[in-house]
Short mmCIF file of C-alpha atoms in Angstrom, two decimals:
data_model
loop_
_atom_site.label_atom_id
_atom_site.label_comp_id
_atom_site.label_asym_id
_atom_site.label_seq_id
_atom_site.Cartn_x
_atom_site.Cartn_y
_atom_site.Cartn_z
CA MET A 1090 0.00 0.00 0.00
CA PHE A 1091 2.81 2.41 0.88
CA THR A 1092 4.58 1.63 -2.42
CA PHE A 1093 1.38 2.34 -4.35
CA ARG A 1094 0.83 5.68 -2.54
CA LYS A 1095 4.45 6.67 -3.17
CA HIS A 1096 4.07 5.78 -6.85
CA MET A 1097 0.86 7.81 -7.15
CA ALA A 1098 2.40 10.82 -5.39
CA SER A 1099 5.34 10.70 -7.79
CA LYS A 1100 2.95 10.65 -10.75
CA ILE A 1101 0.98 13.59 -9.35
CA VAL A 1102 4.17 15.66 -8.98
CA GLN A 1103 5.13 14.89 -12.58
CA VAL A 1104 1.65 15.80 -13.88
CA ILE A 1105 1.66 19.13 -12.02
CA PHE A 1106 5.11 19.89 -13.39
CA CYS A 1107 4.02 19.13 -16.97
CA MET A 1108 0.91 21.27 -16.59
CA GLY A 1109 3.04 24.17 -15.41
CA MET A 1110 5.29 23.85 -18.45
CA LEU A 1111 2.46 23.64 -20.95
CA LEU A 1112 0.29 26.38 -19.50
CA ASN A 1113 -0.60 28.84 -22.27
CA GLY A 1114 1.77 27.01 -24.63
CA GLN A 1115 4.77 28.91 -23.24
CA TYR A 1116 6.94 26.58 -21.18
CA ILE A 1117 10.57 27.34 -21.83
CA PHE A 1118 11.28 29.97 -19.16
CA ALA A 1119 8.87 29.08 -16.37
CA GLN A 1120 11.29 29.17 -13.44
CA ASN A 1121 11.70 29.64 -9.72
CA ASP A 1122 15.13 30.15 -8.19
CA VAL A 1123 16.51 27.02 -6.62
CA GLN A 1124 16.27 26.96 -2.80
CA LEU A 1125 19.54 25.95 -1.15
CA SER A 1126 20.16 25.07 2.50
CA GLN A 1127 23.83 26.15 2.57
CA GLN A 1128 23.30 29.37 0.67
CA LEU A 1129 24.72 31.44 3.54
CA PHE A 1130 28.24 30.31 2.61
CA SER A 1131 28.08 31.83 -0.87
CA ARG A 1132 25.37 34.28 -1.84
CA ILE A 1133 26.52 35.69 -5.16
CA ASN A 1134 24.21 33.54 -7.29
CA TYR A 1135 21.24 35.46 -5.84
CA ASN A 1136 22.92 38.66 -4.58
CA PRO A 1137 25.82 39.97 -6.69
CA ALA A 1138 26.59 42.54 -3.97
CA ALA A 1139 28.29 39.71 -2.04
CA THR A 1140 30.97 39.46 -4.76
CA GLY A 1141 34.55 40.04 -3.65
CA LEU A 1142 34.35 40.27 0.12
CA SER A 1143 38.07 39.44 0.31
CA GLU A 1144 41.12 39.71 -1.95
CA ASP A 1145 41.63 35.96 -1.86
CA LEU A 1146 40.37 33.80 -4.71
CA ASN A 1147 37.26 32.04 -3.40
CA PHE A 1148 35.54 29.11 -5.10
CA TYR A 1149 32.35 27.41 -4.03
CA LEU A 1150 30.80 24.19 -5.34
CA LEU A 1151 27.47 22.76 -4.17
CA ALA A 1152 25.46 19.73 -5.27
CA ARG A 1153 21.83 19.24 -4.19
CA GLN A 1154 19.61 16.18 -4.56
CA GLN A 1155 16.03 17.11 -3.71
CA TRP A 1156 13.10 14.87 -2.76
CA VAL A 1157 15.04 11.61 -2.63
CA GLY A 1158 12.67 8.75 -3.49
CA PHE A 1159 10.89 10.45 -6.37
CA LYS A 1160 11.70 9.53 -9.96
CA ASN A 1161 13.26 12.45 -11.87
CA ALA A 1162 13.52 14.46 -8.66
CA PRO A 1163 15.20 17.90 -8.91
CA GLN A 1164 19.00 18.03 -8.95
CA THR A 1165 21.09 21.20 -8.77
CA ILE A 1166 24.75 22.13 -9.22
CA VAL A 1167 26.05 25.57 -8.19
CA LEU A 1168 29.56 26.88 -8.93
CA ASN A 1169 30.70 30.35 -7.81
CA GLY A 1170 34.00 32.18 -7.82
CA SER A 1171 35.03 35.71 -6.82
CA THR A 1172 37.76 38.05 -5.64
CA PHE A 1173 38.30 41.73 -4.77
CA VAL A 1174 40.45 43.83 -7.14
CA PRO A 1175 41.85 46.76 -5.10
CA TRP A 1176 42.57 49.23 -7.90
CA THR A 1177 38.94 49.01 -9.08
CA ARG A 1178 37.49 49.08 -5.51
CA SER A 1179 35.30 46.30 -6.79
CA GLY A 1180 34.60 42.61 -6.53
CA TRP A 1181 34.54 40.47 -9.66
CA GLY A 1182 33.23 36.95 -10.04
CA PHE A 1183 31.02 34.45 -11.78
CA SER A 1184 28.15 32.14 -10.95
CA VAL A 1185 26.81 29.09 -12.78
CA VAL A 1186 23.63 27.28 -11.72
CA GLY A 1187 22.63 24.04 -13.42
CA ASP A 1188 19.16 22.69 -12.64
CA MET A 1189 17.56 19.39 -13.69
CA LEU A 1190 13.85 18.91 -13.05
CA GLY A 1191 12.18 15.94 -14.67
CA HIS A 1192 12.34 16.37 -18.43
CA GLN A 1193 13.51 19.99 -18.19
CA GLN A 1194 17.07 21.25 -17.75
CA SER A 1195 18.43 24.76 -17.35
CA VAL A 1196 21.83 26.46 -17.14
CA ASN A 1197 22.20 30.00 -15.78
CA PRO A 1198 25.76 31.41 -16.15
CA LYS A 1199 26.38 34.98 -14.97
CA ILE A 1200 29.23 37.45 -14.52
CA THR A 1201 28.94 39.22 -11.15
CA TYR A 1202 30.25 42.63 -10.09
CA ALA A 1203 30.11 44.65 -6.86
CA TYR A 1204 31.37 48.14 -6.05
CA HIS A 1205 32.47 48.48 -2.41
CA ILE A 1206 32.13 51.69 -0.40
CA PRO A 1207 34.19 51.55 2.84
CA PHE A 1208 33.28 53.39 6.05
CA MET A 1209 36.57 53.70 7.90
CA ARG A 1210 35.27 55.00 11.23
CA SER A 1211 32.85 52.11 11.72
CA LYS A 1212 35.12 49.58 9.96
CA SER A 1213 32.23 48.56 7.74
CA SER A 1214 31.31 48.69 4.07
CA LEU A 1215 28.38 48.90 1.68
CA SER A 1216 28.46 47.08 -1.64
CA LEU A 1217 26.27 47.53 -4.72
CA GLY A 1218 26.14 44.55 -7.04
CA LEU A 1219 25.01 43.71 -10.55
CA SER A 1220 25.15 40.46 -12.49
CA ALA A 1221 24.47 39.76 -16.15
CA GLY A 1222 24.17 36.48 -17.98
CA VAL A 1223 21.77 34.22 -19.79
CA LEU A 1224 19.16 31.63 -18.87
CA TYR A 1225 19.21 28.62 -21.18
CA LYS A 1226 16.45 26.03 -20.93
CA THR A 1227 15.66 22.82 -22.74
CA THR A 1228 12.68 20.45 -22.49
CA ASP A 1229 12.66 16.90 -23.87
CA GLY A 1230 9.14 16.78 -25.29
CA ALA A 1231 9.68 13.41 -26.94
CA SER A 1232 9.99 11.68 -23.56
CA LEU A 1233 6.77 13.14 -22.10
CA VAL A 1234 3.76 10.85 -21.75
CA TYR A 1235 0.32 12.43 -22.28
CA GLU A 1236 -3.03 11.20 -21.05
CA ASN A 1237 -4.58 12.88 -24.09
CA PRO A 1238 -2.52 12.09 -27.25
CA THR A 1239 -4.37 14.83 -29.15
CA ASP A 1240 -3.46 17.60 -26.72
CA PRO A 1241 -2.86 20.68 -28.92
CA ASN A 1242 -0.03 21.85 -26.63
CA ARG A 1243 1.81 18.54 -26.85
CA LEU A 1244 5.57 18.65 -27.41
CA TYR A 1245 7.02 16.21 -29.95
CA GLN A 1246 10.72 17.01 -29.80
CA VAL A 1247 13.42 18.70 -27.76
CA GLU A 1248 12.60 22.39 -27.36
CA SER A 1249 15.10 24.97 -26.12
CA GLY A 1250 15.44 28.70 -25.64
CA VAL A 1251 17.82 31.33 -24.28
CA LYS A 1252 17.23 34.83 -22.94
CA PRO A 1253 19.22 37.53 -21.09
CA ASP A 1254 19.17 37.53 -17.29
CA PHE A 1255 20.08 40.29 -14.79
CA ASP A 1256 20.26 40.64 -10.97
CA PHE A 1257 20.84 43.59 -8.64
CA GLY A 1258 21.60 43.75 -4.92
CA LEU A 1259 22.88 45.67 -1.90
CA GLU A 1260 24.82 44.35 1.10
CA TYR A 1261 26.15 45.98 4.26
CA ASN A 1262 28.96 44.29 6.22
CA SER A 1263 30.50 45.16 9.58
CA LYS A 1264 32.40 43.29 12.27
CA HIS A 1265 29.37 41.51 13.70
CA ILE A 1266 26.54 41.85 11.20
CA SER A 1267 25.71 41.34 7.52
CA VAL A 1268 22.47 42.67 5.96
CA GLY A 1269 21.46 42.38 2.32
CA THR A 1270 18.66 42.63 -0.20
CA SER A 1271 18.45 41.73 -3.88
CA VAL A 1272 16.21 41.07 -6.86
CA THR A 1273 16.87 38.43 -9.52
CA HIS A 1274 15.55 37.96 -13.08
CA LEU A 1275 15.14 41.68 -13.72
CA GLY A 1276 14.83 40.96 -17.45
CA ASN A 1277 11.34 39.61 -16.79
CA ALA A 1278 10.09 42.61 -14.82
CA PHE A 1279 8.20 43.97 -17.83
CA ASP A 1280 7.04 40.63 -19.21
CA ASN A 1281 3.34 39.97 -18.70
CA LYS A 1282 3.38 36.27 -19.56
CA ILE A 1283 2.02 34.48 -16.52
CA ASP A 1284 4.42 31.58 -16.85
CA GLU A 1285 7.61 33.61 -17.19
CA SER A 1286 10.05 33.64 -14.30
CA SER A 1287 8.99 36.76 -12.44
CA PRO A 1288 11.54 38.81 -10.48
CA HIS A 1289 12.49 37.22 -7.14
CA PHE A 1290 13.06 39.40 -4.07
CA TYR A 1291 15.41 38.53 -1.20
CA ALA A 1292 16.22 40.08 2.16
CA TYR A 1293 18.42 38.66 4.92
CA ALA A 1294 20.32 39.53 8.08
CA ARG A 1295 23.07 37.57 9.81
CA GLY A 1296 25.12 38.17 12.92
CA MET A 1297 28.07 36.82 14.86
CA ILE A 1298 27.99 36.46 18.65
CA ASP A 1299 31.03 35.45 20.71
CA LEU A 1300 30.02 32.78 23.17
CA SER A 1301 33.63 32.31 24.32
CA GLN A 1302 37.11 32.47 22.84
CA LYS A 1303 36.48 29.16 21.08
CA TRP A 1304 32.77 29.28 20.25
CA GLN A 1305 30.84 31.66 17.98
CA LEU A 1306 27.12 31.69 17.22
CA THR A 1307 25.81 32.98 13.88
CA PRO A 1308 22.01 33.47 13.82
CA ALA A 1309 20.36 34.39 10.52
CA PHE A 1310 16.97 35.27 9.08
CA SER A 1311 15.91 35.44 5.44
CA TRP A 1312 12.87 36.19 3.29
CA HIS A 1313 12.24 35.23 -0.32
CA ASN A 1314 9.31 36.27 -2.50
CA SER A 1315 8.14 35.76 -6.07
CA LYS A 1316 4.78 35.44 -7.79
CA THR A 1317 4.40 31.83 -6.69
CA VAL A 1318 6.65 31.59 -3.60
CA GLN A 1319 6.90 33.42 -0.27
CA GLN A 1320 9.33 31.85 2.16
CA PHE A 1321 10.63 32.75 5.63
CA GLU A 1322 13.65 30.99 7.09
CA ALA A 1323 15.52 31.16 10.40
CA ASN A 1324 18.77 29.37 11.18
CA ALA A 1325 21.66 29.31 13.62
CA ILE A 1326 25.14 27.83 13.28
CA VAL A 1327 27.72 27.32 16.02
CA PHE A 1328 31.41 27.45 15.03
CA TYR A 1329 34.20 25.94 17.14
CA LYS A 1330 37.73 27.34 16.71
CA LYS A 1331 37.32 27.51 12.91
CA VAL A 1332 37.55 23.71 12.92
CA PHE A 1333 33.94 22.58 12.57
CA TRP A 1334 30.35 23.80 12.77
CA VAL A 1335 26.86 22.47 13.43
CA GLY A 1336 23.53 24.18 12.92
CA ALA A 1337 19.84 23.99 12.10
CA SER A 1338 17.33 25.86 9.95
CA TYR A 1339 13.57 26.09 9.83
CA ARG A 1340 11.59 27.07 6.72
CA VAL A 1341 8.10 28.03 7.74
CA GLU A 1342 5.57 25.34 6.82
CA GLU A 1343 8.13 23.55 4.66
CA SER A 1344 11.19 21.88 6.16
CA ILE A 1345 13.64 21.45 9.02
CA VAL A 1346 17.32 21.40 8.06
CA ALA A 1347 20.38 19.99 9.85
CA LEU A 1348 23.80 21.38 8.89
CA LEU A 1349 27.34 20.33 9.74
CA GLY A 1350 30.78 20.87 8.32
CA ALA A 1351 34.50 21.14 8.96
CA TYR A 1352 37.68 22.79 7.76
CA ILE A 1353 39.75 20.08 6.07
CA THR A 1354 42.60 22.60 5.93
CA PRO A 1355 42.61 26.31 6.88
CA ASN A 1356 41.59 27.07 3.29
CA ILE A 1357 39.25 24.20 2.42
CA MET A 1358 35.75 23.75 3.84
CA LEU A 1359 33.42 20.78 3.46
CA GLY A 1360 29.76 20.98 4.46
CA TYR A 1361 26.65 18.81 4.43
CA SER A 1362 22.97 19.47 5.02
CA TYR A 1363 19.84 17.35 5.23
CA ASP A 1364 16.32 18.70 4.70
CA TYR A 1365 13.41 16.92 6.35
CA ASN A 1366 10.05 17.77 4.79
CA ALA A 1367 7.80 19.13 7.52
CA GLY A 1368 4.45 20.81 7.25
CA ASN A 1369 3.66 19.47 3.77
CA ASN A 1370 2.41 16.24 2.19
CA LEU A 1371 5.81 15.24 0.79
CA SER A 1372 7.07 13.90 4.13
CA ALA A 1373 5.13 10.64 3.69
CA TYR A 1374 6.76 9.88 0.33
CA SER A 1375 10.12 11.65 0.13
CA GLN A 1376 13.30 10.73 1.99
CA GLY A 1377 14.28 14.38 2.24
CA SER A 1378 16.93 16.37 0.40
CA HIS A 1379 20.73 16.29 0.61
CA GLU A 1380 23.41 18.88 -0.11
CA ILE A 1381 27.20 18.64 -0.22
CA MET A 1382 29.27 21.82 -0.28
CA LEU A 1383 32.99 22.31 -1.02
CA SER A 1384 34.72 25.67 -0.68
CA VAL A 1385 38.32 26.49 -1.54
CA ARG A 1386 40.18 29.70 -0.76
CA ILE A 1387 43.46 30.55 -2.50
CA PRO A 1388 45.23 33.19 -0.35
CA GLN A 1389 46.76 36.13 -2.19
CA PRO A 1390 50.00 37.83 -1.05
CA GLN A 1391 50.34 41.56 -0.42
CA LYS A 1392 46.75 42.27 0.47
CA THR A 1393 45.78 45.92 0.63
CA ARG A 1394 42.97 45.51 3.14
CA LYS A 1395 42.07 43.18 5.97
CA ALA A 1396 38.83 41.26 5.76
CA SER A 1397 36.29 41.87 8.50
CA ARG A 1398 36.14 39.37 11.34
CA MET A 1399 32.91 37.94 9.97
CA ARG A 1400 34.49 37.28 6.62
CA GLU A 1401 37.53 35.64 8.17
CA CYS A 1402 35.36 33.22 10.12
CA THR A 1403 33.98 31.57 7.00
CA HIS A 1404 36.35 32.71 4.24
CA GLU A 1405 34.51 35.46 2.34
CA TRP A 1406 30.95 34.68 3.40
CA TRP A 1407 30.71 36.88 6.48
#
């Protein structure tokens, strides 16, 4: 009985997905930003203002397997890189997000830029960021199975499309706090198609609290909004001597997340998170979602500025 229910739930998810693609006959760019559990360690794929928080070369790789147990469940790969170039007073970087959802795949490469305004007296800074790239999508129509073979919106072959994509953001960083806001997919702001990826809005705040000389607590809150999604999240991570960390997150009416990680070397971080579906009907059928994160910092000699204490704690991310 459980196997049958799981099979039916999987079919329902696939049907809803196909309906969303075919709505109004325009399916190529229907898109919501991927939701990541370890996003706090590298934010530039949704806020370009976080680009270049240190002069070191920073690289971030994340792999996410969502809704384990479902056939064709979503899979995501994120690759980011950035650095600060002193003579331009700016951060420069790149972000690539690859997303696989059922019979649809997308790739979203972007160049990211942030101009940094320092405030010497308060030892803080404000950065303004902009990213530009493209969103490429493809749908394998030949592999779709239709209940109605005469459906006029039926796809018979592989369909693909590409369009420009832009993001903008602000971020303020000081010794103990980081606050930011951003909007993604600005290219769709004036598009009235109901299935286009509408602009996504983000806001977040994170802090660092010294519990002792060895322990630090980093609480964080975030908000995400689009036409189809409004999400609130709260999390807290405890760091021990820059050796390892443990933490937890709660997404309202969606999931509970456990996080842990460690510094393999002073410049290499490895992290893992597990999402348990809570407050929705997926918990009876899905085995949750998994993420693995790898971050590498390549120190640069002759730095012209010292990173804030927050940034030093987790490479560039604070």
